[in-house]
Amino acid sequence: MKNHHSHCLFLFGFVCSLVLVQGSVARCQETPLPLMPLPAHMVMGEGQFAVDGSLGVEIQGYSDGRLVSGKKRFLNILYRETGIPVEGAFEPRQANFVIKTAGAGALVQNLGENESYRLEVSKTGVLLTAPNPLGVLHGLQTFLQLVRLTPQGFVAPAVTIDDEPRFPWRGLMIDSGRHFMPVPVITRNLDGMEAVKMNVFHWHLSDDQGFPVESKLFPLLQGKGSNGQFYTQKQIGEVVQYARERGIRVVPEFDMPCHTTSWLVGYPQLASGKGPYAIADRWGVMDPAIDPTREGTYQFLDRFIGEMAGLFPDAYFHIGGDECDGKEWDANPRIKAFMRAHGMKDNAALQSYFTARVQKLVAGHHKIMEGWDEVLQPDTPRDVVIQSWRGEKALAVAVRQGNRVVLSNGYYIDLNQPAAEHYLVDPLAGDGGTLTPEQKARVLGGEATMWSEYVTGENIDSRIWPRTAAIAERLWSPENVRDVDSMYERLAVVSQELQNYGLEHESSPRFMLERIGGGEVPEPLQVLAAVVQPPRGYMRGGMREYHTFTPLNRFADAVPPESETARKFNALVLIIVAGKATPKQWQEARDWLVLWRNNDAKLQPLLGASDLAAELVPVSRDLSATAAIGLKALDDLEHHRASNMDKSMEALEAAAKPQAVLLDMVVPSVQLLVKAASVQR
Amino acid sequence: MKNHHSHCLFLFGFVCSLVLVQGSVARCQETPLPLMPLPAHMVMGEGQFAVDGSLGVEIQGYSDGRLVSGKKRFLNILYRETGIPVEGAFEPRQANFVIKTAGAGALVQNLGENESYRLEVSKTGVLLTAPNPLGVLHGLQTFLQLVRLTPQGFVAPAVTIDDEPRFPWRGLMIDSGRHFMPVPVITRNLDGMEAVKMNVFHWHLSDDQGFPVESKLFPLLQGKGSNGQFYTQKQIGEVVQYARERGIRVVPEFDMPCHTTSWLVGYPQLASGKGPYAIADRWGVMDPAIDPTREGTYQFLDRFIGEMAGLFPDAYFHIGGDECDGKEWDANPRIKAFMRAHGMKDNAALQSYFTARVQKLVAGHHKIMEGWDEVLQPDTPRDVVIQSWRGEKALAVAVRQGNRVVLSNGYYIDLNQPAAEHYLVDPLAGDGGTLTPEQKARVLGGEATMWSEYVTGENIDSRIWPRTAAIAERLWSPENVRDVDSMYERLAVVSQELQNYGLEHESSPRFMLERIGGGEVPEPLQVLAAVVQPPRGYMRGGMREYHTFTPLNRFADAVPPESETARKFNALVLIIVAGKATPKQWQEARDWLVLWRNNDAKLQPLLGASDLAAELVPVSRDLSATAAIGLKALDDLEHHRASNMDKSMEALEAAAKPQAVLLDMVVPSVQLLVKAASVQR
């Protein structure tokens, strides 16, 4: 235990960072292991365990199918990581990696089921123990993250980890309603979830734009509500099993009574309006809604929910309930009469009536209902789980009322926010911080939500990963694990590793840029791609007309949602304007700006050859102009020259606006430089 | 038909090249379309067909499952190519791409079945006609290769193509015996074969190092003859069906009587030696052999062949027959006595007896036997097909004897030869050229052979592709299509396109270099990777000890088998030493050499951190030294300075030798420069 500091540096070469981990030994504080999520407790040991061809992984004592398949997957990923054949010897291997599980897990994975594990890595062996297979699965992933290539070959550092999650509900939602996501897209993302210890796959399975699930009782749901792309019941069973093997529950969502246009194409008798209905092919909030006033509606839903409840063994069943504009209800005299007759003063009351009826149907099929904020009413049964898209206030209201909640506000990964912003959203911060311990216990966790207006199976991985790993850490690791720099360092490592699971978040941007470039990606196109990103929030819909079949094959679809280069440049600029930069850092900033300033001259001649690249003409031009302004400001700063930059600030404000559905992420940094230079005056 | 020249340049920007295509219109000769294999007949039309969201592909008239699945795959690849959703509209699409098939194909694809098609692309529509589904499948692939991104979006040029193959047997052999190749590796390579119109998948399914096929009659074959990795009969059925859908026959090979160690582990009663046997874990020719003298052998093989014949519907059944060293036969007195009793003068006679017996068994199960050169004897039945690994002479002998042949000599893609060398091997050149037309008709075609001593599922794609596409062209296109420069230009395009089929030949080198680099691949490591390659021929086995479970995760395994950069540099040097270089070309050569000379200083500090990179220390150092010599020679040449380069030549000879199982491919070019500079003296 003498040389921890140098051990860690030696193994991982990490930049020093704060103490992040509860119980970690102080001597190693500067270099946390590149784990994500960081474990609850970790004590470094002495030396390292060699990962080589002699590895023998053995399940001792209790075993079952989930452990066996978990071991197989573990060996497969370890092979991807090392290239060393760690299975398939002709002779039995000697066990130096032992898995001991106390006993079976629940037949259907429970919310709150024990997920803890203990991982002991020494020079000579590995011991992984857990109360049930869930902990083992998590521990195996931790080990995979420990493995590193060193001058001595692949090793894992000696360490003892005692780990368990902070929250029992750590979810990822994928929207298969707006763009159909083929099964391989779903399964590889389940692999990614396992890698970062997420345990709930929330499958948003119907929306105005599509009903991609096979119903045998109501075959027109998929028959007329999809374009022929839907999940068969067999496929759904396979996905559920695939998830279970990875310690992941599958919570299906069938959004109602609104977001239901696709239902009404085949079953207009459910509708509040006159129809006829066609599948929506635009984005946004639509008017069509299920009619809550007819008994036939509930007869249909009872049978439908019963059928779906049979497909999804999880105890929870999500009925959506968000974003009713009520227009069809307002326009239907029969519905208005029903509301008057029942003393309902507004559409919220009508929806509340609907939700209460549906909740009874869900409960009748032995499921616990979940819904978005809107389903919460004073008389909502206490077991109903509220998923909060509206935010901490709504969350606190639900919790105080006695309901349990899952936070999604702040975790909308479709909105192209930086990982740091998601990372710092804590389900128990803000209004959540004012809750009593008993109330806090009702905050189950959170969910990253991947709405699919602007993604297809081709680029969805690059929207989900790696940023979702930061959310996974928020939900698993201790509350005080909040260092953004450390997070980004480890996120880069985990992003690389996630490729071993077949995720395409790093390969698909390259693939799509090659398409735009008509072959290999020319260097100047890469330079541009590294500093632009799709606009944040809900701006995109207003920038261009998008519908269901709009090709998502443009630059904005290809580049990742967070520019790593711009983030690093920004960090550099912050040091410079704070007056703390070294000569090397000044030079580095200058080199970047020169690269960008000179890039346009190289890129422009290439853009004309490609229909998909032509829109980049002004984007590229403005990047160069921005960089030129930045260089001037940098010069003025370095030489303490007063500078009048009013014109520059105007130009930068213009350049900050999206073009070709792209934001130039260098602009904010250059604005900082210009402001700093101006202040010198 | 006025502006063909400019049309072609406009569409494809191709460097001028020779007239390559029979019947192509002279006006467009300089810029062949980037098709591979080039079609038999092609006439350019006027304008271009827009590939956009309105595309409607319709099968008119005859249809069947193969056409429907072919259309579906076509749309999927077209989507990968363009990012445009070309299927799945909510409304039926208007047909502007019509497929007309005269009728059904054979229930089991025949050797020599008609594969022709006619593809007519005009400004307004596409018409694809063929006698049967095979031609349609080929025509769809041709169309996919026509599609290009232009300033007007994705288009296919107007063209009329009448196409059919030169040879009816265009194969790829994959060796699943030495390294097991998981099913997805096989299927994605079948996709690649379809893309370049290959029609025979020769599956080498057993060898000394493994028996990866499930036998239900003799379960110890896979049970003791594999490490648990084998194809189930269900999987084999799926692969056969997968291939059929793509117009590909599957010819299984069970190599016998030698290369059979893995059989003998579970069934030592078949052996010529005493045993006990263990699966071979080294490469090379092994002694174990089936005993040809016992009736029990033939009873076993009859049942075994019967079982396998039921799994593989193809009319041909490959029994191997290569490389018997005869040592076990020599050592067995009972076998020697049998040979004397039957008047067999040598082991070749014994093998001949065995082959004749096995041929009758194969014929009894209604299959036509195929074997390597060694199975040919004067009395070999005329229908037996000989696969020639020994070369054109052996091939001509077999053909003259009346047998049909498939050429593999020259197409050994495991030997790291440049594409050009394979490309110029013609089954009808050399001794084949002296054959009569009737004899020539017995030359069925050829097969690329991917032996798997030094590949795993991880890097096999980069050994097969793109070079196999050049062999596919040799076997499909007219004999006079032989321009190497044109081939390389089109090969680069097809290599890019093959990624759309899920092949990993371009992504896996990157992935493996990232592993070696411990994350992202540093620029200097890429520079080195671009100019080295694994050694050619059979040298590799002598350089290091390799066995079945040796990790194939090193630089030599990661880099492609042919250095594209070194090839281009060599072309430049040839121009320079011929005295025909422009100033720009001189400068280009200098830039390359400077890059390489300066690379070592940047790379060395990085190599120490990785066990897998450490062996590159001398490789990198020598590349820099080589480049420095090259720069000196280049200078001397440019300034017509006499130079004494004896020392340099010595250094280059040393640098030409493999290090770390890698060849520095810049060396031969620098040797040329040095020689040219010396000659000036």
PDB file of N, CA and C in Angstrom, chain B residues 20-76:
ATOM      1  N   LEU B  20     -12.358  -0.272 -71.197  1.00  0.00           N
ATOM      2  CA  LEU B  20     -12.341  -1.525 -70.468  1.00  0.00           C
ATOM      3  C   LEU B  20     -13.468  -2.457 -70.830  1.00  0.00           C
ATOM      4  N   VAL B  21     -14.521  -1.888 -71.324  1.00  0.00           N
ATOM      5  CA  VAL B  21     -15.735  -2.665 -71.364  1.00  0.00           C
ATOM      6  C   VAL B  21     -16.127  -2.964 -72.801  1.00  0.00           C
ATOM      7  N   GLN B  22     -16.326  -4.221 -73.059  1.00  0.00           N
ATOM      8  CA  GLN B  22     -16.795  -4.606 -74.384  1.00  0.00           C
ATOM      9  C   GLN B  22     -18.063  -3.835 -74.704  1.00  0.00           C
ATOM     10  N   GLY B  23     -18.098  -3.283 -75.905  1.00  0.00           N
ATOM     11  CA  GLY B  23     -19.339  -2.670 -76.340  1.00  0.00           C
ATOM     12  C   GLY B  23     -19.633  -1.326 -75.723  1.00  0.00           C
ATOM     13  N   SER B  24     -18.775  -0.829 -74.846  1.00  0.00           N
ATOM     14  CA  SER B  24     -19.068   0.483 -74.281  1.00  0.00           C
ATOM     15  C   SER B  24     -18.847   1.529 -75.357  1.00  0.00           C
ATOM     16  N   VAL B  25     -19.588   2.590 -75.247  1.00  0.00           N
ATOM     17  CA  VAL B  25     -19.487   3.629 -76.266  1.00  0.00           C
ATOM     18  C   VAL B  25     -18.176   4.392 -76.095  1.00  0.00           C
ATOM     19  N   ALA B  26     -17.488   4.570 -77.173  1.00  0.00           N
ATOM     20  CA  ALA B  26     -16.151   5.152 -77.126  1.00  0.00           C
ATOM     21  C   ALA B  26     -16.146   6.525 -76.485  1.00  0.00           C
ATOM     22  N   ARG B  27     -17.217   7.259 -76.673  1.00  0.00           N
ATOM     23  CA  ARG B  27     -17.209   8.627 -76.184  1.00  0.00           C
ATOM     24  C   ARG B  27     -17.028   8.703 -74.667  1.00  0.00           C
ATOM     25  N   CYS B  28     -17.404   7.621 -73.990  1.00  0.00           N
ATOM     26  CA  CYS B  28     -17.310   7.659 -72.537  1.00  0.00           C
ATOM     27  C   CYS B  28     -16.118   6.862 -72.024  1.00  0.00           C
ATOM     28  N   GLN B  29     -15.234   6.551 -72.929  1.00  0.00           N
ATOM     29  CA  GLN B  29     -14.204   5.583 -72.568  1.00  0.00           C
ATOM     30  C   GLN B  29     -13.314   5.989 -71.404  1.00  0.00           C
ATOM     31  N   GLU B  30     -13.107   7.291 -71.231  1.00  0.00           N
ATOM     32  CA  GLU B  30     -12.120   7.700 -70.238  1.00  0.00           C
ATOM     33  C   GLU B  30     -12.573   7.433 -68.802  1.00  0.00           C
ATOM     34  N   THR B  31     -13.852   7.315 -68.606  1.00  0.00           N
ATOM     35  CA  THR B  31     -14.329   7.235 -67.234  1.00  0.00           C
ATOM     36  C   THR B  31     -15.333   6.104 -67.065  1.00  0.00           C
ATOM     37  N   PRO B  32     -14.819   4.895 -66.893  1.00  0.00           N
ATOM     38  CA  PRO B  32     -15.749   3.806 -66.668  1.00  0.00           C
ATOM     39  C   PRO B  32     -16.517   4.065 -65.380  1.00  0.00           C
ATOM     40  N   LEU B  33     -17.745   3.626 -65.351  1.00  0.00           N
ATOM     41  CA  LEU B  33     -18.511   3.748 -64.118  1.00  0.00           C
ATOM     42  C   LEU B  33     -17.819   2.915 -63.041  1.00  0.00           C
ATOM     43  N   PRO B  34     -17.956   3.330 -61.792  1.00  0.00           N
ATOM     44  CA  PRO B  34     -17.243   2.612 -60.726  1.00  0.00           C
ATOM     45  C   PRO B  34     -17.951   1.316 -60.337  1.00  0.00           C
ATOM     46  N   LEU B  35     -18.119   0.460 -61.322  1.00  0.00           N
ATOM     47  CA  LEU B  35     -18.772  -0.828 -61.076  1.00  0.00           C
ATOM     48  C   LEU B  35     -17.716  -1.907 -60.887  1.00  0.00           C
ATOM     49  N   MET B  36     -18.027  -2.863 -60.049  1.00  0.00           N
ATOM     50  CA  MET B  36     -17.121  -3.999 -59.874  1.00  0.00           C
ATOM     51  C   MET B  36     -17.954  -5.206 -59.451  1.00  0.00           C
ATOM     52  N   PRO B  37     -17.978  -6.269 -60.246  1.00  0.00           N
ATOM     53  CA  PRO B  37     -17.305  -6.439 -61.519  1.00  0.00           C
ATOM     54  C   PRO B  37     -17.937  -5.586 -62.627  1.00  0.00           C
ATOM     55  N   LEU B  38     -17.073  -5.177 -63.574  1.00  0.00           N
ATOM     56  CA  LEU B  38     -17.576  -4.432 -64.726  1.00  0.00           C
ATOM     57  C   LEU B  38     -18.489  -5.333 -65.547  1.00  0.00           C
ATOM     58  N   PRO B  39     -19.594  -4.778 -66.029  1.00  0.00           N
ATOM     59  CA  PRO B  39     -20.537  -5.583 -66.807  1.00  0.00           C
ATOM     60  C   PRO B  39     -19.981  -5.973 -68.179  1.00  0.00           C
ATOM     61  N   ALA B  40     -20.607  -6.976 -68.756  1.00  0.00           N
ATOM     62  CA  ALA B  40     -20.190  -7.462 -70.066  1.00  0.00           C
ATOM     63  C   ALA B  40     -20.451  -6.418 -71.158  1.00  0.00           C
ATOM     64  N   HIS B  41     -21.590  -5.771 -71.098  1.00  0.00           N
ATOM     65  CA  HIS B  41     -21.949  -4.773 -72.114  1.00  0.00           C
ATOM     66  C   HIS B  41     -22.624  -3.599 -71.441  1.00  0.00           C
ATOM     67  N   MET B  42     -22.256  -2.391 -71.872  1.00  0.00           N
ATOM     68  CA  MET B  42     -22.777  -1.210 -71.205  1.00  0.00           C
ATOM     69  C   MET B  42     -22.836  -0.076 -72.205  1.00  0.00           C
ATOM     70  N   VAL B  43     -23.963   0.595 -72.315  1.00  0.00           N
ATOM     71  CA  VAL B  43     -24.109   1.755 -73.190  1.00  0.00           C
ATOM     72  C   VAL B  43     -24.662   2.900 -72.362  1.00  0.00           C
ATOM     73  N   MET B  44     -23.902   4.010 -72.335  1.00  0.00           N
ATOM     74  CA  MET B  44     -24.349   5.153 -71.548  1.00  0.00           C
ATOM     75  C   MET B  44     -25.542   5.806 -72.211  1.00  0.00           C
ATOM     76  N   GLY B  45     -26.450   6.312 -71.398  1.00  0.00           N
ATOM     77  CA  GLY B  45     -27.596   7.059 -71.899  1.00  0.00           C
ATOM     78  C   GLY B  45     -27.437   8.535 -71.599  1.00  0.00           C
ATOM     79  N   GLU B  46     -28.557   9.216 -71.637  1.00  0.00           N
ATOM     80  CA  GLU B  46     -28.579  10.673 -71.487  1.00  0.00           C
ATOM     81  C   GLU B  46     -29.181  11.023 -70.136  1.00  0.00           C
ATOM     82  N   GLY B  47     -28.468  11.814 -69.344  1.00  0.00           N
ATOM     83  CA  GLY B  47     -29.055  12.297 -68.098  1.00  0.00           C
ATOM     84  C   GLY B  47     -28.911  11.311 -66.957  1.00  0.00           C
ATOM     85  N   GLN B  48     -29.732  11.518 -65.954  1.00  0.00           N
ATOM     86  CA  GLN B  48     -29.600  10.695 -64.752  1.00  0.00           C
ATOM     87  C   GLN B  48     -30.952  10.504 -64.072  1.00  0.00           C
ATOM     88  N   PHE B  49     -31.042   9.414 -63.348  1.00  0.00           N
ATOM     89  CA  PHE B  49     -32.265   9.053 -62.627  1.00  0.00           C
ATOM     90  C   PHE B  49     -32.094   9.468 -61.168  1.00  0.00           C
ATOM     91  N   ALA B  50     -33.040  10.261 -60.678  1.00  0.00           N
ATOM     92  CA  ALA B  50     -32.935  10.745 -59.299  1.00  0.00           C
ATOM     93  C   ALA B  50     -33.358   9.665 -58.314  1.00  0.00           C
ATOM     94  N   VAL B  51     -32.510   9.410 -57.339  1.00  0.00           N
ATOM     95  CA  VAL B  51     -32.855   8.474 -56.265  1.00  0.00           C
ATOM     96  C   VAL B  51     -33.263   9.306 -55.055  1.00  0.00           C
ATOM     97  N   ASP B  52     -34.564   9.376 -54.833  1.00  0.00           N
ATOM     98  CA  ASP B  52     -35.052  10.185 -53.722  1.00  0.00           C
ATOM     99  C   ASP B  52     -36.218   9.492 -53.027  1.00  0.00           C
ATOM    100  N   GLY B  53     -36.881  10.220 -52.192  1.00  0.00           N
ATOM    101  CA  GLY B  53     -37.938   9.639 -51.369  1.00  0.00           C
ATOM    102  C   GLY B  53     -39.137   9.136 -52.159  1.00  0.00           C
ATOM    103  N   SER B  54     -39.181   9.452 -53.453  1.00  0.00           N
ATOM    104  CA  SER B  54     -40.325   9.008 -54.244  1.00  0.00           C
ATOM    105  C   SER B  54     -40.079   7.671 -54.929  1.00  0.00           C
ATOM    106  N   LEU B  55     -38.906   7.087 -54.699  1.00  0.00           N
ATOM    107  CA  LEU B  55     -38.597   5.823 -55.364  1.00  0.00           C
ATOM    108  C   LEU B  55     -39.665   4.773 -55.062  1.00  0.00           C
ATOM    109  N   GLY B  56     -40.117   4.120 -56.109  1.00  0.00           N
ATOM    110  CA  GLY B  56     -41.090   3.043 -55.926  1.00  0.00           C
ATOM    111  C   GLY B  56     -40.628   1.807 -56.679  1.00  0.00           C
ATOM    112  N   VAL B  57     -40.218   0.807 -55.967  1.00  0.00           N
ATOM    113  CA  VAL B  57     -39.722  -0.425 -56.587  1.00  0.00           C
ATOM    114  C   VAL B  57     -40.861  -1.431 -56.628  1.00  0.00           C
ATOM    115  N   GLU B  58     -41.116  -1.960 -57.807  1.00  0.00           N
ATOM    116  CA  GLU B  58     -42.254  -2.881 -57.939  1.00  0.00           C
ATOM    117  C   GLU B  58     -41.839  -4.129 -58.698  1.00  0.00           C
ATOM    118  N   ILE B  59     -42.184  -5.275 -58.144  1.00  0.00           N
ATOM    119  CA  ILE B  59     -42.005  -6.539 -58.850  1.00  0.00           C
ATOM    120  C   ILE B  59     -43.258  -6.774 -59.668  1.00  0.00           C
ATOM    121  N   GLN B  60     -43.108  -6.809 -60.975  1.00  0.00           N
ATOM    122  CA  GLN B  60     -44.272  -7.035 -61.841  1.00  0.00           C
ATOM    123  C   GLN B  60     -44.221  -8.442 -62.414  1.00  0.00           C
ATOM    124  N   GLY B  61     -45.372  -9.029 -62.567  1.00  0.00           N
ATOM    125  CA  GLY B  61     -45.423 -10.383 -63.127  1.00  0.00           C
ATOM    126  C   GLY B  61     -44.943 -11.399 -62.125  1.00  0.00           C
ATOM    127  N   TYR B  62     -44.084 -12.306 -62.602  1.00  0.00           N
ATOM    128  CA  TYR B  62     -43.624 -13.399 -61.739  1.00  0.00           C
ATOM    129  C   TYR B  62     -42.979 -12.859 -60.462  1.00  0.00           C
ATOM    130  N   SER B  63     -43.308 -13.467 -59.340  1.00  0.00           N
ATOM    131  CA  SER B  63     -42.661 -13.107 -58.080  1.00  0.00           C
ATOM    132  C   SER B  63     -42.496 -14.344 -57.217  1.00  0.00           C
ATOM    133  N   ASP B  64     -41.556 -14.284 -56.313  1.00  0.00           N
ATOM    134  CA  ASP B  64     -41.405 -15.364 -55.332  1.00  0.00           C
ATOM    135  C   ASP B  64     -40.649 -14.828 -54.122  1.00  0.00           C
ATOM    136  N   GLY B  65     -40.446 -15.685 -53.165  1.00  0.00           N
ATOM    137  CA  GLY B  65     -39.839 -15.249 -51.906  1.00  0.00           C
ATOM    138  C   GLY B  65     -38.449 -14.663 -52.087  1.00  0.00           C
ATOM    139  N   ARG B  66     -37.704 -15.227 -53.026  1.00  0.00           N
ATOM    140  CA  ARG B  66     -36.349 -14.747 -53.236  1.00  0.00           C
ATOM    141  C   ARG B  66     -36.337 -13.343 -53.827  1.00  0.00           C
ATOM    142  N   LEU B  67     -37.284 -13.081 -54.714  1.00  0.00           N
ATOM    143  CA  LEU B  67     -37.382 -11.737 -55.286  1.00  0.00           C
ATOM    144  C   LEU B  67     -37.825 -10.738 -54.217  1.00  0.00           C
ATOM    145  N   VAL B  68     -38.800 -11.150 -53.415  1.00  0.00           N
ATOM    146  CA  VAL B  68     -39.307 -10.245 -52.391  1.00  0.00           C
ATOM    147  C   VAL B  68     -38.213  -9.922 -51.372  1.00  0.00           C
ATOM    148  N   SER B  69     -37.481 -10.939 -50.941  1.00  0.00           N
ATOM    149  CA  SER B  69     -36.429 -10.648 -49.956  1.00  0.00           C
ATOM    150  C   SER B  69     -35.279  -9.894 -50.616  1.00  0.00           C
ATOM    151  N   GLY B  70     -35.030 -10.166 -51.898  1.00  0.00           N
ATOM    152  CA  GLY B  70     -33.997  -9.413 -52.614  1.00  0.00           C
ATOM    153  C   GLY B  70     -34.345  -7.942 -52.721  1.00  0.00           C
ATOM    154  N   LYS B  71     -35.604  -7.673 -52.978  1.00  0.00           N
ATOM    155  CA  LYS B  71     -36.059  -6.278 -53.042  1.00  0.00           C
ATOM    156  C   LYS B  71     -35.903  -5.600 -51.681  1.00  0.00           C
ATOM    157  N   LYS B  72     -36.271  -6.313 -50.641  1.00  0.00           N
ATOM    158  CA  LYS B  72     -36.185  -5.754 -49.286  1.00  0.00           C
ATOM    159  C   LYS B  72     -34.719  -5.425 -48.932  1.00  0.00           C
ATOM    160  N   ARG B  73     -33.830  -6.346 -49.239  1.00  0.00           N
ATOM    161  CA  ARG B  73     -32.417  -6.089 -48.978  1.00  0.00           C
ATOM    162  C   ARG B  73     -31.907  -4.901 -49.791  1.00  0.00           C
ATOM    163  N   PHE B  74     -32.341  -4.861 -51.053  1.00  0.00           N
ATOM    164  CA  PHE B  74     -31.950  -3.765 -51.935  1.00  0.00           C
ATOM    165  C   PHE B  74     -32.343  -2.423 -51.320  1.00  0.00           C
ATOM    166  N   LEU B  75     -33.574  -2.337 -50.843  1.00  0.00           N
ATOM    167  CA  LEU B  75     -34.033  -1.073 -50.264  1.00  0.00           C
ATOM    168  C   LEU B  75     -33.252  -0.743 -48.993  1.00  0.00           C
ATOM    169  N   ASN B  76     -32.919  -1.765 -48.252  1.00  0.00           N
ATOM    170  CA  ASN B  76     -32.169  -1.539 -47.023  1.00  0.00           C
ATOM    171  C   ASN B  76     -30.766  -1.001 -47.320  1.00  0.00           C
TER     172      ASN B  76
END
